[in-house]
mmCIF file of C-alpha atoms in Angstrom:
data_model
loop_
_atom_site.group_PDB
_atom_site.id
_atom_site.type_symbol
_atom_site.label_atom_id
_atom_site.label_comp_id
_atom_site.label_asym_id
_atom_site.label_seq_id
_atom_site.Cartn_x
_atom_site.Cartn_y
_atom_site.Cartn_z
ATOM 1 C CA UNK A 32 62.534 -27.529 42.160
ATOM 2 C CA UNK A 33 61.663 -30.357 44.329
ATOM 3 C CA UNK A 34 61.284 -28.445 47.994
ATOM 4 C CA UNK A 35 59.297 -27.902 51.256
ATOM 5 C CA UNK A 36 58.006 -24.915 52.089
ATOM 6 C CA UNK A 37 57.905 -23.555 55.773
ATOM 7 C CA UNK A 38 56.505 -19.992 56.854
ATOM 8 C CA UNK A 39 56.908 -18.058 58.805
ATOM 9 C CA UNK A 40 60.872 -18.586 58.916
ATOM 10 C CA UNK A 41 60.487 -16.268 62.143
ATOM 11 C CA UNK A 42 58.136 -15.457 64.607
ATOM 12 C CA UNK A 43 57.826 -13.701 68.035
ATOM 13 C CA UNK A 44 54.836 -13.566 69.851
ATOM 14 C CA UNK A 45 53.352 -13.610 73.122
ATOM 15 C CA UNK A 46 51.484 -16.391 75.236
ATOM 16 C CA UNK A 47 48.370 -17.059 74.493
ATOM 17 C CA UNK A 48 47.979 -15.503 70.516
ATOM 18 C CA UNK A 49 47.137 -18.294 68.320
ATOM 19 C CA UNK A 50 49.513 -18.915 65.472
ATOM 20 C CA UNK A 51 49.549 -21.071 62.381
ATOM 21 C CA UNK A 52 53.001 -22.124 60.951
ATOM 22 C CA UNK A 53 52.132 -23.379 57.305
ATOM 23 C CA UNK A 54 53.742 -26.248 55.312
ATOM 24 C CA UNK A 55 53.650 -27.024 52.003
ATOM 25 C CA UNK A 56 55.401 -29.907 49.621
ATOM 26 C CA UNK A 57 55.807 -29.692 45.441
ATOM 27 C CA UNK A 58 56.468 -33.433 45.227
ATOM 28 C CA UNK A 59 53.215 -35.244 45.389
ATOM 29 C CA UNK A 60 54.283 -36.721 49.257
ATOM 30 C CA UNK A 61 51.951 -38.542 51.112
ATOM 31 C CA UNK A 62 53.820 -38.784 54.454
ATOM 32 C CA UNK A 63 54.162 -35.384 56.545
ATOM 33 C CA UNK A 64 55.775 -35.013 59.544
ATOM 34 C CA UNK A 65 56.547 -31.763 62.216
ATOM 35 C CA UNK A 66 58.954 -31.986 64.443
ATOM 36 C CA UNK A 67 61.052 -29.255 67.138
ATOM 37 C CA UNK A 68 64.274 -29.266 67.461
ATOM 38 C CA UNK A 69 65.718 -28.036 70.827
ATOM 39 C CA UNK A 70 69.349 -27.889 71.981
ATOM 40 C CA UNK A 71 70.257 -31.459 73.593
ATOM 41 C CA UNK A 72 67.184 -33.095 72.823
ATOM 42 C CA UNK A 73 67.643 -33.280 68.902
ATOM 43 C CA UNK A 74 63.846 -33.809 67.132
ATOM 44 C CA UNK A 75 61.275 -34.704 68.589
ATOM 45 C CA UNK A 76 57.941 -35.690 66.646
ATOM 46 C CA UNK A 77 55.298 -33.723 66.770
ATOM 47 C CA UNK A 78 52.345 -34.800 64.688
ATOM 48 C CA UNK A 79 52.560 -36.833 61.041
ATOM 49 C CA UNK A 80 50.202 -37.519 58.580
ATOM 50 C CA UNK A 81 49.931 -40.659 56.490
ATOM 51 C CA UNK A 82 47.379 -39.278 53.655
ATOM 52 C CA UNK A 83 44.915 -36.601 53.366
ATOM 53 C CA UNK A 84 42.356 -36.461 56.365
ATOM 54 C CA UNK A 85 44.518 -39.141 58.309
ATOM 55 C CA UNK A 86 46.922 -37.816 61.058
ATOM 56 C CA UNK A 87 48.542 -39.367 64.380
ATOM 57 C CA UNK A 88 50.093 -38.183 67.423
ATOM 58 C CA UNK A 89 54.321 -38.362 67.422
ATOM 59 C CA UNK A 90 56.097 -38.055 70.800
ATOM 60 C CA UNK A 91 55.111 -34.321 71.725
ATOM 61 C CA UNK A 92 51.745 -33.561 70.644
ATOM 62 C CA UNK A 93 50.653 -31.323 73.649
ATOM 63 C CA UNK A 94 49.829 -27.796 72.736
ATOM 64 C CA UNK A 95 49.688 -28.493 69.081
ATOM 65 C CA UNK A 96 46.929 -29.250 66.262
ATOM 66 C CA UNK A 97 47.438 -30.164 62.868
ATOM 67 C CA UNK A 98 45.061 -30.819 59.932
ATOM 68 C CA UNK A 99 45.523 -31.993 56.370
ATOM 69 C CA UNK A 100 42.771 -31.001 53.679
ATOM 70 C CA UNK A 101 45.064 -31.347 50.684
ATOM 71 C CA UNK A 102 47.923 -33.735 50.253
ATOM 72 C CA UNK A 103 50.470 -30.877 49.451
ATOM 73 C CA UNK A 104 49.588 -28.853 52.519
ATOM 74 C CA UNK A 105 50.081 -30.002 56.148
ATOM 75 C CA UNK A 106 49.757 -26.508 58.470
ATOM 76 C CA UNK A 107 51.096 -26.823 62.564
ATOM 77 C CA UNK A 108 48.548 -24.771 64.602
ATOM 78 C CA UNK A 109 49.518 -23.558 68.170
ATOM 79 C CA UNK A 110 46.380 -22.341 69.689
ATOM 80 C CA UNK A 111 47.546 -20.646 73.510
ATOM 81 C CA UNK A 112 51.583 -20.990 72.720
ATOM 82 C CA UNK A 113 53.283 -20.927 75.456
ATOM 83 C CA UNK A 114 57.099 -20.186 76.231
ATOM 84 C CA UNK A 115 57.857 -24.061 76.944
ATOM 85 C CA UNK A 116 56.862 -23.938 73.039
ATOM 86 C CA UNK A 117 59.749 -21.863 72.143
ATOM 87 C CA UNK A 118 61.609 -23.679 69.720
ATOM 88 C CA UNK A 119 62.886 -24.649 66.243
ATOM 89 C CA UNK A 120 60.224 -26.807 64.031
ATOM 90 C CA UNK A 121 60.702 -28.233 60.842
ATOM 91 C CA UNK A 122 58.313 -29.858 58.607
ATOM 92 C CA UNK A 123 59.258 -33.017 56.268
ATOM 93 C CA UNK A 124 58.072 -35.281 53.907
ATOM 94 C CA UNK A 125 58.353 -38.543 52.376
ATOM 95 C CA UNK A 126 57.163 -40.205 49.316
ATOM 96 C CA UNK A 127 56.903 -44.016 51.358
ATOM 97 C CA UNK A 128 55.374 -45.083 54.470
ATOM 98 C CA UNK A 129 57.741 -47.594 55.646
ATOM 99 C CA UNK A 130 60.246 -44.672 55.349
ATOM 100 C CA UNK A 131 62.785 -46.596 54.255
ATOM 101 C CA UNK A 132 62.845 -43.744 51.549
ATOM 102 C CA UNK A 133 64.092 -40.169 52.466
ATOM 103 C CA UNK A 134 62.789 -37.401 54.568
ATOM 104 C CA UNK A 135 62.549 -33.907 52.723
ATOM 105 C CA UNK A 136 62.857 -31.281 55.297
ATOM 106 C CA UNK A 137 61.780 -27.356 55.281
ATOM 107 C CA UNK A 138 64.217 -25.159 56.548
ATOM 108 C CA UNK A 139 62.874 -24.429 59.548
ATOM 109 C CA UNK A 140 60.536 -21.949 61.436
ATOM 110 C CA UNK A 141 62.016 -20.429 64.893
ATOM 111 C CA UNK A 142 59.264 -19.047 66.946
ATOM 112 C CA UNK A 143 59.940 -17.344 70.312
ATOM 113 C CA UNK A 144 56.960 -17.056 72.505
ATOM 114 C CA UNK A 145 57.285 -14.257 74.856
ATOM 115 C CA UNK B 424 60.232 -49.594 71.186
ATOM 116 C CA UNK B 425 63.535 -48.511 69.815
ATOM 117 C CA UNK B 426 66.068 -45.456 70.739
ATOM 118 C CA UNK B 427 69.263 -43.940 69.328
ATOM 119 C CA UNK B 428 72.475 -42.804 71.227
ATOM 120 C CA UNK B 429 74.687 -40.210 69.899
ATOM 121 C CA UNK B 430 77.785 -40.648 72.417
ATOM 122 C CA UNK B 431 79.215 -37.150 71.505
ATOM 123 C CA UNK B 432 77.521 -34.151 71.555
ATOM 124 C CA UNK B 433 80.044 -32.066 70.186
ATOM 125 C CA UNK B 434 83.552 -33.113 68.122
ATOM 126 C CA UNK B 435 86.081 -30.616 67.017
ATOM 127 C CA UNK B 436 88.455 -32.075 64.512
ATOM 128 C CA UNK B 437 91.353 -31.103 62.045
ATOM 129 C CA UNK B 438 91.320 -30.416 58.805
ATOM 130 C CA UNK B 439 91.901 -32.897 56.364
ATOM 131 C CA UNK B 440 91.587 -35.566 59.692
ATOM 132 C CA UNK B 441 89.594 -38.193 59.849
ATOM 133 C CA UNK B 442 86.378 -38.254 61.871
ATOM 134 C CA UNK B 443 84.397 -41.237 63.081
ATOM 135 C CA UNK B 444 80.648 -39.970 64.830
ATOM 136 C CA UNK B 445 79.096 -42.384 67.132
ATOM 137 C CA UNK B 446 75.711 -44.052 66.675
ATOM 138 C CA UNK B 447 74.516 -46.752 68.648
ATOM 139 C CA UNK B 448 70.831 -47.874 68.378
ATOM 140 C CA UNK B 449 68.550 -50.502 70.534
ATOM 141 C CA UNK B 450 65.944 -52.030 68.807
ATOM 142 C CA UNK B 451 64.072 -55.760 69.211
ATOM 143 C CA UNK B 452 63.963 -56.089 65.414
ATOM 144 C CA UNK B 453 65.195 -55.375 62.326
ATOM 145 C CA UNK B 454 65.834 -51.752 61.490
ATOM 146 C CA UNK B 455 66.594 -49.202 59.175
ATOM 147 C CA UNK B 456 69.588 -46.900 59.804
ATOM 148 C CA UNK B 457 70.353 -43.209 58.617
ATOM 149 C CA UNK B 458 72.636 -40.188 59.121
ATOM 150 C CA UNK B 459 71.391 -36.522 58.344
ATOM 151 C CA UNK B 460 73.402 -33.638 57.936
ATOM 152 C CA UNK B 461 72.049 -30.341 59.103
ATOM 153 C CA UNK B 462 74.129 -27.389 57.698
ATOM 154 C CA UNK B 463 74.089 -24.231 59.759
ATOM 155 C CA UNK B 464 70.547 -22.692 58.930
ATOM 156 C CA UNK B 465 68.972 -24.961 57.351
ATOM 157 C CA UNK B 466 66.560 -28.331 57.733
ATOM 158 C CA UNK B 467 68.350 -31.520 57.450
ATOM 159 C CA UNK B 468 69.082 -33.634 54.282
ATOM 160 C CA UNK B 469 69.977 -37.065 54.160
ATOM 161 C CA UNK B 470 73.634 -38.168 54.067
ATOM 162 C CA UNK B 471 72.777 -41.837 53.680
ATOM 163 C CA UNK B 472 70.878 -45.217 54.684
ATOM 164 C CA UNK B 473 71.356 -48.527 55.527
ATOM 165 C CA UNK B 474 67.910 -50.595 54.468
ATOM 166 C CA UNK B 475 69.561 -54.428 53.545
ATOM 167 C CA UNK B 476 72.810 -55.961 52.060
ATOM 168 C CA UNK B 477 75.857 -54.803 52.242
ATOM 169 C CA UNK B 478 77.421 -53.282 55.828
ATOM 170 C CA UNK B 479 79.214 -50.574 54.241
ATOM 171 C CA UNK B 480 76.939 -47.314 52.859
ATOM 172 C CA UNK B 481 78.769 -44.495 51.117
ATOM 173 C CA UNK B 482 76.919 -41.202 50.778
ATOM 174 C CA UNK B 483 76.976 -38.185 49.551
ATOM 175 C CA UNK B 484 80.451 -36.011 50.324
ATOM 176 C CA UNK B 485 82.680 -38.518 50.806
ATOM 177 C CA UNK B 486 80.936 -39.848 54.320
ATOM 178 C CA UNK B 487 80.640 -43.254 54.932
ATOM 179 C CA UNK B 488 78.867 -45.267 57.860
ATOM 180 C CA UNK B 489 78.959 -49.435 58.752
ATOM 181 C CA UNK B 490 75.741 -51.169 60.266
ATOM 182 C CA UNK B 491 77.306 -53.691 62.745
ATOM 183 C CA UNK B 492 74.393 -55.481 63.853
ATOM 184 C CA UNK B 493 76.482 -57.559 67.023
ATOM 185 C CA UNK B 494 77.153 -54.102 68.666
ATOM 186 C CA UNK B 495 74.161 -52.058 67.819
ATOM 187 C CA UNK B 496 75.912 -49.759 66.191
ATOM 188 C CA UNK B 497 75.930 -47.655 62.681
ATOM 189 C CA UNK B 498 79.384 -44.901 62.900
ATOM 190 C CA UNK B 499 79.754 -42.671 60.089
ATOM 191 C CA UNK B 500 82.857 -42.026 59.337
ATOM 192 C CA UNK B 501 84.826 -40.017 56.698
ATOM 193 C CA UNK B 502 88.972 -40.386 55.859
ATOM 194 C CA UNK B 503 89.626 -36.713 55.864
ATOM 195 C CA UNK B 504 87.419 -33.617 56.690
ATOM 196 C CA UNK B 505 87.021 -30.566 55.001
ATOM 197 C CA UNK B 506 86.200 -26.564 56.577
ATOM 198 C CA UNK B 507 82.650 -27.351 54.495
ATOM 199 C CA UNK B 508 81.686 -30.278 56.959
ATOM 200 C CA UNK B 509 81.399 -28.039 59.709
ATOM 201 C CA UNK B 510 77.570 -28.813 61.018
ATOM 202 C CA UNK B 511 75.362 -30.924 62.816
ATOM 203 C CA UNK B 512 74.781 -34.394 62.624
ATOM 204 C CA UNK B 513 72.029 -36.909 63.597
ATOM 205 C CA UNK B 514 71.756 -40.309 63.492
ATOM 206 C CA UNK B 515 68.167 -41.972 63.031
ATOM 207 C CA UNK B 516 66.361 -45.159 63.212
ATOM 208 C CA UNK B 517 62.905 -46.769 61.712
ATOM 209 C CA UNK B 518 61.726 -49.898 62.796
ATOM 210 C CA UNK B 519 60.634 -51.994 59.301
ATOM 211 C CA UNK B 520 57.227 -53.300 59.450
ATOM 212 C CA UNK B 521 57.074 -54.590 56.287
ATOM 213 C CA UNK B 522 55.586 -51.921 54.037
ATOM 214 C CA UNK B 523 52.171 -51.953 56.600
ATOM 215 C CA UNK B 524 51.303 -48.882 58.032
ATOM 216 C CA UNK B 525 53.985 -46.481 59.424
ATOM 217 C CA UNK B 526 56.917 -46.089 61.726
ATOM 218 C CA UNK B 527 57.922 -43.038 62.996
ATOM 219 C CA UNK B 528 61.648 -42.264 62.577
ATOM 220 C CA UNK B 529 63.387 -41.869 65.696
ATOM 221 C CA UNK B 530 66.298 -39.342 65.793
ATOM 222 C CA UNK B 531 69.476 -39.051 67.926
ATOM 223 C CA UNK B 532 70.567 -35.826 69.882
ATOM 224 C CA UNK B 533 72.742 -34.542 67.524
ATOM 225 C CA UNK B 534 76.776 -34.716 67.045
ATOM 226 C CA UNK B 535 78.166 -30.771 66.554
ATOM 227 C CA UNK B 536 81.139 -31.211 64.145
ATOM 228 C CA UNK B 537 83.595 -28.439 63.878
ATOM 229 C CA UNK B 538 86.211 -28.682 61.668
ATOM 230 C CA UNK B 539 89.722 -26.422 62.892
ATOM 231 C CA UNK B 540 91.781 -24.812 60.080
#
């Protein structure tokens, strides 16, 4: 089954503990994307990655790092989170980079920083 | 640069009503248009897209949307609701480039649909 994979699905923890949210895609994708969702604000971009070793900053990149070693894998890493970084983040992928094609979303990883 | 406006946050509607949700975009060139649904916990799918031709799109459970380019606009729109459509929906835009590099897609605030028994 064609899917992307998000984990933690849940997470509490407190300011300043590193955390890794992972991603992972079955369907060859070489677009990834993170974004957070937040109540009136809809998603926001976080980072996105065209191909193996090549990502970009999206619209809210403070806070967060990214990397991407293998096409299939694209983790989020929050290295001091903070409470402003409370907040519901999905990862998604696409198979074209004009994205006229369609965005494959994980089902989302809520993490509450305390 | 381009934006998208979702004039409703939140529209509670009938069932077996029809619903129209707002999307109005700006953008200095040519675009492409789509609606995601985002069913109560879980990540969005897509609904449908407007790339070229035709004005009308049908997708996927009956919803329909029409890219108006004079008013900016792409409304999605479906003749009569069902207790199932209860969720969120967001409009988006990409800005074409012609297949060089990439654009990031740009996503509305949301439009919380709740249908009433």
């Amino acid at each position: 089954e064609a899917q992307v994979t998000q984990n933690p699905r849940y997470l509490i923890t407190v300011t300043g503990k590193k955390l890794t949210v992972t991603c992972s895609q079955n369907m060859n994708h070489e677009y990834m994307s993170w974004y957070r969702q937040d109540p009136g604000l809809g998603l926001r971009q976080i980072y996105y990655s065209m191909n193996v070793e090549v990502t970009d900053k999206g619209d809210v990149p403070e806070g967060y790092k990214v990397s991407r070693k293998e096409k299939r894998n694209f983790p989020l890493i929050l290295e001091s989170p903070s409470p402003n970084q409370t907040s519901l983040y999905f990862c998604a992928s696409s198979s074209t980079k004009g994205l006229a094609g369609e965005l494959f979303f994980g089902e989302g990883s809520r993490l509450t920083v305390l | 640069a381009q934006s998208v406006t979702q004039l409703d946050s939140q529209v509670p509607v009938f069932e077996e009503a029809p619903v129209e949700l707002r999307c109005n975009y700006s953008s200095s060139v040519s675009v492409y248009l789509f609606w995601y649904v985002q069913y109560p916990n879980q990540g969005l799918q897509l609904l449908l897209k407007y790339l070229s031709g035709s004005t009308l799109v049908k997708g996927i459970n009956g919803f329909e949307a029409e890219f108006n380019k004079s008013q900016t606009s792409f409304h999605l729109r479906k003749p009569s609701v069902h207790i199932s459509d209860t969720a969120e929906y967001f409009c988006a835009v990409s800005r074409f480039i012609s297949n060089f590099g990439n654009e990031k897609l740009t996503f509305g605030t949301g439009t919380r649909l709740t249908i009433i028994p």
